XYZ file of C-alpha atoms in Angstrom:
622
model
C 131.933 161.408 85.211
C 132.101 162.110 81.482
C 129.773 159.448 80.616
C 127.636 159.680 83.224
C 127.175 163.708 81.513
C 126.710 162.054 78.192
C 124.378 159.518 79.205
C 122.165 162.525 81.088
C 122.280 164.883 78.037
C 120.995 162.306 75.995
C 117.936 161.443 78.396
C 117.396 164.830 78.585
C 117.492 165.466 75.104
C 114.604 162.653 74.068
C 112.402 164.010 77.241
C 112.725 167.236 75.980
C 112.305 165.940 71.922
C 109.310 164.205 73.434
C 107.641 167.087 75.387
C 108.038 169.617 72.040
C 106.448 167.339 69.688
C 103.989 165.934 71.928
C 104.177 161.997 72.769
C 102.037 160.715 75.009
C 102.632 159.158 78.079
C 103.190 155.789 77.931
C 100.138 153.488 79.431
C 100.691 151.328 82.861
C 98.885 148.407 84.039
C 97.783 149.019 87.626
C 99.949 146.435 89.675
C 99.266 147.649 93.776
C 103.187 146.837 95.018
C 105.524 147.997 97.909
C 107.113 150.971 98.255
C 110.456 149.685 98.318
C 110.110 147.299 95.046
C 108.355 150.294 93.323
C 111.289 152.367 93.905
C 113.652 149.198 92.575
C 111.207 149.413 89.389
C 111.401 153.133 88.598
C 114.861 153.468 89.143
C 115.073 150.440 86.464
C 112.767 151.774 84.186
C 114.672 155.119 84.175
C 117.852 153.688 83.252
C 115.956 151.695 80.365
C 114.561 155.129 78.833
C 118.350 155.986 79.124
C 119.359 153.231 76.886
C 116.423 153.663 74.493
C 117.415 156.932 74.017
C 120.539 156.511 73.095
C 119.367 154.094 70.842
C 117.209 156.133 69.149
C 119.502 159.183 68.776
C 121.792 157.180 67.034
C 119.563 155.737 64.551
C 118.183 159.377 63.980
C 121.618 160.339 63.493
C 122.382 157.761 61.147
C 118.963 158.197 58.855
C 119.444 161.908 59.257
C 122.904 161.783 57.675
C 121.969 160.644 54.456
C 122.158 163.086 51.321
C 118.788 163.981 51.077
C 119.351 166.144 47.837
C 120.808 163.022 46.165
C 117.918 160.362 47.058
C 115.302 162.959 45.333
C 117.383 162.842 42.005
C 117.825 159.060 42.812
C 114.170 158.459 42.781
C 113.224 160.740 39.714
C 116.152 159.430 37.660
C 115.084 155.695 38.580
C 111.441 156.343 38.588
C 110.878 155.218 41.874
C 107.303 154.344 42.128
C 107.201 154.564 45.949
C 109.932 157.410 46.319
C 108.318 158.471 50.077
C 109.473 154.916 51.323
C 112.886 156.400 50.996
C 113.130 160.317 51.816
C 110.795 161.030 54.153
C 112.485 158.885 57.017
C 115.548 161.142 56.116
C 112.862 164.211 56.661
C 111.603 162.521 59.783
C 114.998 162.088 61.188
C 116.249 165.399 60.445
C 113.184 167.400 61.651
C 113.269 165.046 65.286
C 117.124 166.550 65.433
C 115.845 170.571 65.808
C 118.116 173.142 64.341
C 120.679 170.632 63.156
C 119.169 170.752 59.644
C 117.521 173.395 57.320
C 113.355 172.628 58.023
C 112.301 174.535 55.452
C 114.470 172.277 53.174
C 113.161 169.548 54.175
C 109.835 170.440 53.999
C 110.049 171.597 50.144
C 111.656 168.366 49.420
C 108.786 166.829 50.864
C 105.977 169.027 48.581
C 107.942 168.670 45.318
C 107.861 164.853 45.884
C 104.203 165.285 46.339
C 103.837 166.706 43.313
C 104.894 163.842 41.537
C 103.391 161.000 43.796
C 100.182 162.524 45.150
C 98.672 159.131 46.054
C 98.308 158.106 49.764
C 99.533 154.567 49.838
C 100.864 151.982 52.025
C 104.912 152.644 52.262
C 104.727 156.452 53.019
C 101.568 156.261 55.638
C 103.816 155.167 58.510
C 106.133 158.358 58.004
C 103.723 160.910 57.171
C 101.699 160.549 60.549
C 104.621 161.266 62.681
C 105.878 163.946 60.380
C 102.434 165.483 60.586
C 101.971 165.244 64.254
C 105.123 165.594 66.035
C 105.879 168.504 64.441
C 102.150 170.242 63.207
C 102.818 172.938 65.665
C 106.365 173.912 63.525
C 105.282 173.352 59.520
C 104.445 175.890 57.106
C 100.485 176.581 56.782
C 100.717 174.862 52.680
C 102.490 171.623 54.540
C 99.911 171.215 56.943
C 96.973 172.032 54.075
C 99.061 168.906 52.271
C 98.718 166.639 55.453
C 94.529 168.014 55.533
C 93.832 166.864 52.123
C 94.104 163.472 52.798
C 90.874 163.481 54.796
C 88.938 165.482 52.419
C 86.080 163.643 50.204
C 87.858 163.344 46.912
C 90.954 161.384 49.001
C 90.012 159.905 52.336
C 88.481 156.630 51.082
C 92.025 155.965 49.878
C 92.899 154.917 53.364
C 90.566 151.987 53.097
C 92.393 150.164 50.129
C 93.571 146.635 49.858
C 97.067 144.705 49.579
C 99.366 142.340 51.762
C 98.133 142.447 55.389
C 101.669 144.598 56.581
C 99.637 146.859 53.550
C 97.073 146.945 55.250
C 97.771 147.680 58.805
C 99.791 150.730 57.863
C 97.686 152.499 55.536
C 94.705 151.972 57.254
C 95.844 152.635 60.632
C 97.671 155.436 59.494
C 94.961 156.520 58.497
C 92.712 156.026 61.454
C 94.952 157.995 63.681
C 95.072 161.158 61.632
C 91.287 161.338 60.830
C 91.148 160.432 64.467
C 93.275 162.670 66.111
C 93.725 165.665 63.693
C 90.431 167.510 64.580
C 89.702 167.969 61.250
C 86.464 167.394 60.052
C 85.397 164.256 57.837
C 82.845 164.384 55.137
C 82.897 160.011 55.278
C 82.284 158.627 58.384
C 82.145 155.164 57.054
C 85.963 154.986 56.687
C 87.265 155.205 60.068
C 84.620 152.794 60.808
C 85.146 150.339 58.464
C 89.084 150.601 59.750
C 88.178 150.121 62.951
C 85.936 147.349 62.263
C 88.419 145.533 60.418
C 91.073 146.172 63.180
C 88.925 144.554 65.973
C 88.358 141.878 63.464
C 92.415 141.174 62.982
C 92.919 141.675 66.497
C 90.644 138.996 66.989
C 91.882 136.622 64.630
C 95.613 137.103 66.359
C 93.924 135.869 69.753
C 91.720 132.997 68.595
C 93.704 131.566 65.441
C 96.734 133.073 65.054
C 97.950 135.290 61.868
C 98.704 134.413 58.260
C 101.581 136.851 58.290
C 103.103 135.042 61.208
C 106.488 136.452 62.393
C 107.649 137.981 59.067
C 111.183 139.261 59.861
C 110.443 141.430 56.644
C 107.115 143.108 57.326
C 106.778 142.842 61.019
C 108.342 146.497 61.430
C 105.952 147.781 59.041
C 102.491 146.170 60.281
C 104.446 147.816 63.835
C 105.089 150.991 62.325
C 101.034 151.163 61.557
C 99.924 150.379 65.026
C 102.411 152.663 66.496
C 100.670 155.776 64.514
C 97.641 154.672 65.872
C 98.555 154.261 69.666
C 100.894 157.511 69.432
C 98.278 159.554 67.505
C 94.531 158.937 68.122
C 92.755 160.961 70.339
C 89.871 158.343 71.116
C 91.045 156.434 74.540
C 89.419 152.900 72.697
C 91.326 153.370 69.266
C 94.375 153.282 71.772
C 93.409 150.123 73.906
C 92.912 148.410 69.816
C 96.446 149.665 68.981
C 98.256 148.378 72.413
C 96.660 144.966 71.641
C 98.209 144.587 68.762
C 101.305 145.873 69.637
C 101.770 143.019 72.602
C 101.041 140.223 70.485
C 103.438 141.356 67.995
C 105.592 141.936 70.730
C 105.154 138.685 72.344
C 105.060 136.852 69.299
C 109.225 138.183 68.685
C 110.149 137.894 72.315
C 109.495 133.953 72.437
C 111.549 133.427 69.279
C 113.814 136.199 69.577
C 117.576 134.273 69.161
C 120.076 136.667 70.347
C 119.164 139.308 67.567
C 117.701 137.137 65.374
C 114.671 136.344 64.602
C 114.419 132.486 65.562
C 111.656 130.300 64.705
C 109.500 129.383 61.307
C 108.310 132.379 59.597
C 106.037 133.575 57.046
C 107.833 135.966 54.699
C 111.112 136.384 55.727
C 114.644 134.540 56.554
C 116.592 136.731 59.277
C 120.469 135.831 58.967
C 121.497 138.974 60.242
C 122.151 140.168 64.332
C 119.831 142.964 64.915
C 120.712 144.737 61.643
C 119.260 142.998 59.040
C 115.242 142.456 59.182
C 112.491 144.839 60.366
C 111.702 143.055 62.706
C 115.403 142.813 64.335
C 115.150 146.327 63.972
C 112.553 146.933 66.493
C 113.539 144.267 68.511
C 116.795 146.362 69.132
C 114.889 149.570 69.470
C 113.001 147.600 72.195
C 115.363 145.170 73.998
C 118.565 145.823 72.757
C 122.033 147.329 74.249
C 124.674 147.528 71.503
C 123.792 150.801 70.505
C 127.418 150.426 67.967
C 124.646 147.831 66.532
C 123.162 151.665 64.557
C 126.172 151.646 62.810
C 126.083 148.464 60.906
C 122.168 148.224 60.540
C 121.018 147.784 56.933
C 119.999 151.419 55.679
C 116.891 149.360 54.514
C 115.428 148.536 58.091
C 116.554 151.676 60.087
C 113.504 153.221 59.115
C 111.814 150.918 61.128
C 113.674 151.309 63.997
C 113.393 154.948 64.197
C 109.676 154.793 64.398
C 110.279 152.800 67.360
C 112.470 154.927 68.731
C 110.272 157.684 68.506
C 106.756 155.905 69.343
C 106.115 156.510 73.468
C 104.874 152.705 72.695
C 106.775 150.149 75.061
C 106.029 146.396 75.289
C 105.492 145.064 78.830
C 107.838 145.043 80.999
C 107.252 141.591 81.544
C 108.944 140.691 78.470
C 112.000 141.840 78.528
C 113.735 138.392 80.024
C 111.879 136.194 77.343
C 113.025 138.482 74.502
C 116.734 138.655 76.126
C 116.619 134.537 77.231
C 117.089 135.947 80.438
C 114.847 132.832 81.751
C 115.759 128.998 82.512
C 116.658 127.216 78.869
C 116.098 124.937 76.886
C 112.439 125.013 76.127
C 109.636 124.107 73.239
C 107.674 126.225 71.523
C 104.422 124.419 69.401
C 102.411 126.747 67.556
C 99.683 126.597 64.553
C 98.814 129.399 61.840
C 95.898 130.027 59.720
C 96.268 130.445 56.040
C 96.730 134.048 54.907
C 94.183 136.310 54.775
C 91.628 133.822 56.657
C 89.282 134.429 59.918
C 88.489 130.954 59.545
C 91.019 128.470 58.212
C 93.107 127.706 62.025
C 95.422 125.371 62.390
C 97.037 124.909 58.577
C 101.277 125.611 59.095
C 102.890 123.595 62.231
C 105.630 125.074 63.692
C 108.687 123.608 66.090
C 110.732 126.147 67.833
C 113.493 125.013 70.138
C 116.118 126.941 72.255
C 118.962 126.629 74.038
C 121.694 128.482 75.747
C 123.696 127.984 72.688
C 121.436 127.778 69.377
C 117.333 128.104 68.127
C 116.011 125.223 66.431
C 113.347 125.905 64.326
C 110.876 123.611 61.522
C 107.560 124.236 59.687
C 105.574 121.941 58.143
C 102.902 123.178 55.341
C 99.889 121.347 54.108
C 99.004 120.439 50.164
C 101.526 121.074 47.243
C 101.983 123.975 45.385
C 103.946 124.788 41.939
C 103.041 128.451 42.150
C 106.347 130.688 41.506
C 105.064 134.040 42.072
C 102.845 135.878 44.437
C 102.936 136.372 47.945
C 103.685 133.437 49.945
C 105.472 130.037 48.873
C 108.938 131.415 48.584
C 109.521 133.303 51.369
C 108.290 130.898 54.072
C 111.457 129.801 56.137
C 110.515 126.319 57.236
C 114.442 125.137 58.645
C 116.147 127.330 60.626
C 119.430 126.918 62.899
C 120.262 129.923 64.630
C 123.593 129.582 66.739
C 124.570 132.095 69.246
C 127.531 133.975 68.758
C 129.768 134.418 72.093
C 130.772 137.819 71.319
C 127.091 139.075 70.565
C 128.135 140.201 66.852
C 127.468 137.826 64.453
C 125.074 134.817 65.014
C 125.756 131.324 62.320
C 122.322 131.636 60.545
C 121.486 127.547 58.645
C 119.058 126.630 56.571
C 118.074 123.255 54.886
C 115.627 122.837 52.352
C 114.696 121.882 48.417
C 115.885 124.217 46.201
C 112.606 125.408 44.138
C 112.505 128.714 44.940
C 116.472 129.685 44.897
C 119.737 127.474 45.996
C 120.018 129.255 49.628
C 117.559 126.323 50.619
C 114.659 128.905 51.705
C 110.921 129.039 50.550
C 108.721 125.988 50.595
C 109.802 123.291 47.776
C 107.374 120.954 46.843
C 108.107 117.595 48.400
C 109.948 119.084 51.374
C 109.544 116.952 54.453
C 110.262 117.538 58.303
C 110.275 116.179 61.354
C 111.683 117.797 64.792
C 112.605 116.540 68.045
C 114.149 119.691 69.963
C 117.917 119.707 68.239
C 117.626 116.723 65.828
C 115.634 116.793 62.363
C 114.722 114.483 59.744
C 114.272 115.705 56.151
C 113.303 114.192 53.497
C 112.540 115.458 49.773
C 111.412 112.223 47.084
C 110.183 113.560 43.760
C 107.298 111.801 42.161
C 106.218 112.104 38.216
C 104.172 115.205 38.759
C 107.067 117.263 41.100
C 109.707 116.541 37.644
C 107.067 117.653 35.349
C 106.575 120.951 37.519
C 110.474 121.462 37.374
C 111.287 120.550 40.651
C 115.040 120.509 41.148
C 116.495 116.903 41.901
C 118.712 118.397 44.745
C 118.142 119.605 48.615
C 120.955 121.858 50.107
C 121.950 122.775 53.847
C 123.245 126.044 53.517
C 125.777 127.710 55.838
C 128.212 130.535 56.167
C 131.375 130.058 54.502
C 133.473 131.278 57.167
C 133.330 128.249 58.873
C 135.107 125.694 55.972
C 134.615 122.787 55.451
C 133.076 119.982 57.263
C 135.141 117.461 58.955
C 133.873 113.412 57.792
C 133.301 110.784 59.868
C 131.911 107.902 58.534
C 128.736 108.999 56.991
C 128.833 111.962 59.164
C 129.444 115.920 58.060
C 130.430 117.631 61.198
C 131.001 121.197 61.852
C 131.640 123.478 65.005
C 129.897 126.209 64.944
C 130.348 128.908 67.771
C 129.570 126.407 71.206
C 127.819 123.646 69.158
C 128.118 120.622 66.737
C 126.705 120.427 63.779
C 126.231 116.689 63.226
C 125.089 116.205 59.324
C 124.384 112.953 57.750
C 122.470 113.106 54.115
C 121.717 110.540 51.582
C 122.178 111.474 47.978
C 125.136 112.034 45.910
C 127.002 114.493 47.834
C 129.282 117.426 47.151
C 130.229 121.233 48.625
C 129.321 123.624 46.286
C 131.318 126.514 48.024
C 130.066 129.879 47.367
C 126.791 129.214 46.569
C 126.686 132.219 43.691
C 128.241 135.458 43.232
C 125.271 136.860 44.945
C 125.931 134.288 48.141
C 129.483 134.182 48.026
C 129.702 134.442 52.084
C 127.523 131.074 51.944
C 128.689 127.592 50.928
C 125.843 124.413 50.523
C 126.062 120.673 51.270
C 124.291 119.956 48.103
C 122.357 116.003 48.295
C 121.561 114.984 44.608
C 118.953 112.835 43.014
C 115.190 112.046 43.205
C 115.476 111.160 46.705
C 117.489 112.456 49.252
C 117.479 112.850 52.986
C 118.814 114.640 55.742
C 119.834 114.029 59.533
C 120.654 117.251 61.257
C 121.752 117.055 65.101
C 122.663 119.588 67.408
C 125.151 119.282 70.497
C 126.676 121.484 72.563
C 130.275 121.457 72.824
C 129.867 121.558 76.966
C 129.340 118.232 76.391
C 131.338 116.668 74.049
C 134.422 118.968 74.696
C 136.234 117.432 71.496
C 135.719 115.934 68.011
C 136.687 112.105 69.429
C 134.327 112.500 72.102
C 131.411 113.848 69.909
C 132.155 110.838 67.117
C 132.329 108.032 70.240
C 128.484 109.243 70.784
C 127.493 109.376 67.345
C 128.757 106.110 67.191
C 126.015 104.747 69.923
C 123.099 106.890 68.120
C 121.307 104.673 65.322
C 120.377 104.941 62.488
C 117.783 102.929 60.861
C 117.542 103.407 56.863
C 116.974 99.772 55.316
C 113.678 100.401 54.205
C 114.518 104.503 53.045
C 115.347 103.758 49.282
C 111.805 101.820 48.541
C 109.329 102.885 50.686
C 111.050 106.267 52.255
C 111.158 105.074 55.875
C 113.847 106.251 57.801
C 114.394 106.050 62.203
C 117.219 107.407 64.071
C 118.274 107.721 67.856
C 119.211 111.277 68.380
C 122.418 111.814 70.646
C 120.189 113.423 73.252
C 118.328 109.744 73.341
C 115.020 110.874 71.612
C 113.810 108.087 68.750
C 112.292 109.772 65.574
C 110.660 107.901 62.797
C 109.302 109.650 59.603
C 107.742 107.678 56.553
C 107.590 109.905 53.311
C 103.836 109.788 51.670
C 104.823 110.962 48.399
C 101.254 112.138 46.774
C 100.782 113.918 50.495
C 101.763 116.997 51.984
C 103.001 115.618 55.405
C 104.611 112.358 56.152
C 103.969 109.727 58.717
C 106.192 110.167 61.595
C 106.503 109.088 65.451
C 108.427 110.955 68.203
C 109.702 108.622 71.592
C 107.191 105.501 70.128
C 104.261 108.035 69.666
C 102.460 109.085 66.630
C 102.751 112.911 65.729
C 99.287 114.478 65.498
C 98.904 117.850 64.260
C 95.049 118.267 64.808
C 94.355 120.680 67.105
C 97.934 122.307 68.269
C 97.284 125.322 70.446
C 98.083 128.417 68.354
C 101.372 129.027 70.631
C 102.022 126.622 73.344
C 105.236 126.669 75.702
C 106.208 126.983 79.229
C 106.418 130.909 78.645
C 103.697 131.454 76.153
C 100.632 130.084 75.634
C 97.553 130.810 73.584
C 94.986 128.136 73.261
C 93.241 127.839 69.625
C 89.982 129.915 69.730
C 90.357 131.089 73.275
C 90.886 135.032 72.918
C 93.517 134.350 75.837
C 97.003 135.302 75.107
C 99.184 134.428 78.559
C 103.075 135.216 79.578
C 103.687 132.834 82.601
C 107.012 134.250 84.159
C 108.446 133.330 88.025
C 106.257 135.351 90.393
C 103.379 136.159 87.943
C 101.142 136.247 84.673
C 100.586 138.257 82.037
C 97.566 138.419 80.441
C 95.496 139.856 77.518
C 92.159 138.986 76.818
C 90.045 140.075 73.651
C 86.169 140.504 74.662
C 83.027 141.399 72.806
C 83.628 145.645 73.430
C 87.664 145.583 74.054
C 90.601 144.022 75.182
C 91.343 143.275 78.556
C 94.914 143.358 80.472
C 95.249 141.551 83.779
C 99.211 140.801 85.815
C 98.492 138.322 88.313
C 100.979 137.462 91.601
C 101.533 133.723 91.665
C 102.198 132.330 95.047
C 106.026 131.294 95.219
């Protein structure tokens, strides 16, 4: 009876939060359904809006807890050039909690820090509009004339400026929405037009080529936290329509490679190792799908931010999604997908991406055209182009594995020049042979898998490393000269490395599940009948193998070329042309402006046109 109080109170309370400070209601497609079923559905949908708020009460809590006091000498002792990034969550999280905390505190902390850092940019957009709006009604009058000089002539063109695309999306959106929806007058009407412009134009590339900033577990949360402003906050109906767009192929984009917390699959800027708490983007996704909420309590201070927008935003993703995010659905299945190159409307189909998954563990491989020595910027470092995510039983802590050159840093992340893969759902051939012009760049002669140290150290067999990992195997056989180097650093001392040394090494990884091979002399007896095929590997770089699930890969390195030769099952791969996502689940044909969810009983669908996007849930017949 207690809980059942608690678990009211807390509803309450958001409903309540969310009437005072002025959410909107949260858009419905129009589905015509039964009485009974629609009864079913709202009494499910009200006990998810129970979760949710718990959810985000605790992370308000948490944020809200922090010394605020301390963070403003932090920043001006460190000279913090983006100090907002940091305090006015805090401000956010304590003004969302009423009386709890001193308002008036918070907002001078919040004009002194102005004084300092006047400029509108990127990192405090996303927590200014909410600031501003939810709580306009409660603010002293010199707060809100802070909040309307930003759209006066001297400062509203600095919502049009430039950086990374997450950059972009949440200054300029941010933006948007509070020219948009503050009533105040605008002396440039060319700026929320050029913003809108270029939204329809990014929204456009998502649904006919993909995005360059494809599943970042780092900046997905703040791209999100941009849209969110703009679908919580405009006041023009077709603004919103842009913003919800956006926001479900984001969403559907994490739901597919979602991994049990983790964010599965290839990635562009980012490597998730954590289980909800580490990444932005794990962030929302437990805002959204989660139901740990003891999963606040360990959540990097970093990313909470992130997840408190969420938790605030009246944004949900379809409902639709919820079992592909959760891997509520029938599993194993195969996820293809191409991405364009970073900023372009035009350059489809350059990065290939594998995704597999499993009851037990998310398989994931990217492969990357040309060769690049180029150490600093945006991109080549923080791709993630191997990743093994295995599911943890008890829903704390998934095994996170990578395998790759070691270019960038020794945790085998980032793209290395000469890196090499080849997938066939659990099994993976790598390869990394340096030629004259990789040594002269400085190209390590070594390629590491990289695991957590908590599980020791592999047992041999034959050629074969072997772990067990959670419910799986982890069958590794490299060529090289091998050794352990176990921690990896000081900074990685919870990770230990396989480390394969010399100009050419090479990798098997397979995956099985212990289900099936319910002991170590059952799993060796199969390795045993897989083969192995690696006479002609030390001069020409061909190497074949016979996976234990029965699939035959083949991969010949090309040394001065960015992608080897390779055949899956006797056929040759051929990367022209992949669909930009493609799976049983998911689809999205290259070009089409067609993004579709196919689930048991129906289909989801958005579809970008000429004057706005279009949402349509079909009924399937059974």
């Amino acid at each position: 009876m207690k809980i059942k109080f608690i678990v009211t109170v807390v509803l309450v309370s958001l409903i309540s939060f969310a009437c005072a400070v002025g959410i909107p209601a949260n858009s419905k497609l129009p589905v015509k359904q039964d009485n009974y079923l629609v009864a079913v559905q709202e009494s499910s949908a009200r006990n998810e809006e129970t979760a949710f708020a718990e959810r985000s009460l605790a992370i308000r809590q948490k944020i809200a807890a922090q010394n605020l006091d301390e963070l403003d000498v932090w920043w001006r002792r460190e000279n913090i050039g983006d100090p907002h990034k940091y305090l006015l969550p805090v401000i956010l999280a304590r003004l969302s909690l009423g009386e709890k905390y001193d308002r008036q505190h918070s907002w001078n902390i919040l004009l002194n820090i102005d004084k300092d850092r006047s400029d509108i940019y990127h990192f405090r957009s996303i927590y200014d509009l909410p600031i501003f709006f939810y709580f306009r009604d409660k603010m002293p009058d010199n707060v809100k004339e802070y909040y309307r000089s930003m759209v006066e002539s001297n400062r509203v063109k600095e919502w049009l400026e430039t950086g990374t695309e997450n950059h972009m999306m949440m200054q300029r959106l941010s933006g948007l929405a509070l020219i948009d929806g503050s009533g105040w007058s605008n002396s440039d009407p060319a700026t929320p037009a050029s913003i809108e412009a270029w939204l329809r134009a990014e929204i456009n590339k998502f649904l006919t080529i993909g995005q360059g900033e494809f599943h970042s577990s780092t900046y997905y949360g703040y791209s999100i936290g941009g849209l969110l402003n703009l679908y919580d906050f405009a006041k023009t109906p077709e603004l919103k329509e842009l913003a919800k767009a956006a926001l479900d192929w984001y969403a559907a984009n994490m739901a597919v490679r979602l991994s049990w917390g983790t964010a599965g699959g290839a990635e562009s800027r980012g490597f998730d190792r954590g289980t909800w708490d580490e990444t932005s983007l794990s962030a929302v996704a437990w805002m959204w799908w989660g139901d740990d909420v003891k999963v606040a309590e360990r959540m990097r201070k970093n990313v909470t931010p992130l997840a408190l927008l969420a938790g605030l935003s009246s944004y949900r993703p379809p409902a639709e999604f919820k079992a592909l995010a959760r891997k509520e659905i029938p599993l194993p299945f195969q996820l293809l997908a191409s991405h364009p190159a970073y900023y372009s409307y035009h350059e489809d189909n350059q990065f290939w991406e594998t995704f597999y998954i499993t009851n037990d563990y998310s398989l994931s491989t990217l492969l990357i055209p040309g060769k690049s020595y180029q150490t600093k910027g945006t991109i080549n470092a923080q791709y993630a182009t191997y990743k093994l995510v295995v599911r943890d039983p008890k829903r704390e802590n998934n095994a996170v594995i990578s395998l790759g050159g070691t270019y960038h840093n020794l945790m085998g992340t980032g793209r290395s020049p000469g890196d090499r893969y080849l997938q066939k759902d659990g099994t993976v051939i790598y390869q990394l042979r340096l030629n004259e012009q990789d040594k002269k760049a400085g190209v390590p002669n070594r390629s590491h898998l990289v695991l957590p140290a908590s599980f020791g150290q592999a047992k041999q067999y034959k050629s074969w490393y072997i772990w067990r990992i959670h419910e799986v195997w982890l069958c590794v056989r490299p060529w090289g000269e091998i050794s352990l180097l176990s921690p990896i650093s000081e900074r990685y001392k919870d990770y230990q490395a396989l480390v394969a040394k010399g100009d050419r090494t090479a990798w098997i990884t397979d995956i099985a599940r212990v289900s099936d091979y319910p002991d170590f002399q059952r799993l060796t007896a199969a390795l045993d009948r897989s083969e192995i095929g690696d006479r002609q590997w030390e001069s020409v770089g061909k190497l074949t193998y016979t996976s234990l699930a029965g699939n035959r890969l083949e991969m010949t390195y090309q040394p001065n070329e960015a992608i080897s030769r390779a055949m899956i099952n006797d056929q040759e791969r051929i990367l022209k042309n992949w669909s930009v996502l493609e799976s049983p689940y998911l689809r999205q044909s290259l070009k089409s402006g067609i993004l579709e969810m196919f689930l048991p009983g129906k289909t989801w669908r958005l579809r970008n046109t000429l004057t706005s996007p279009k949402w349509e849930l079909i009924s399937n017949p059974s």
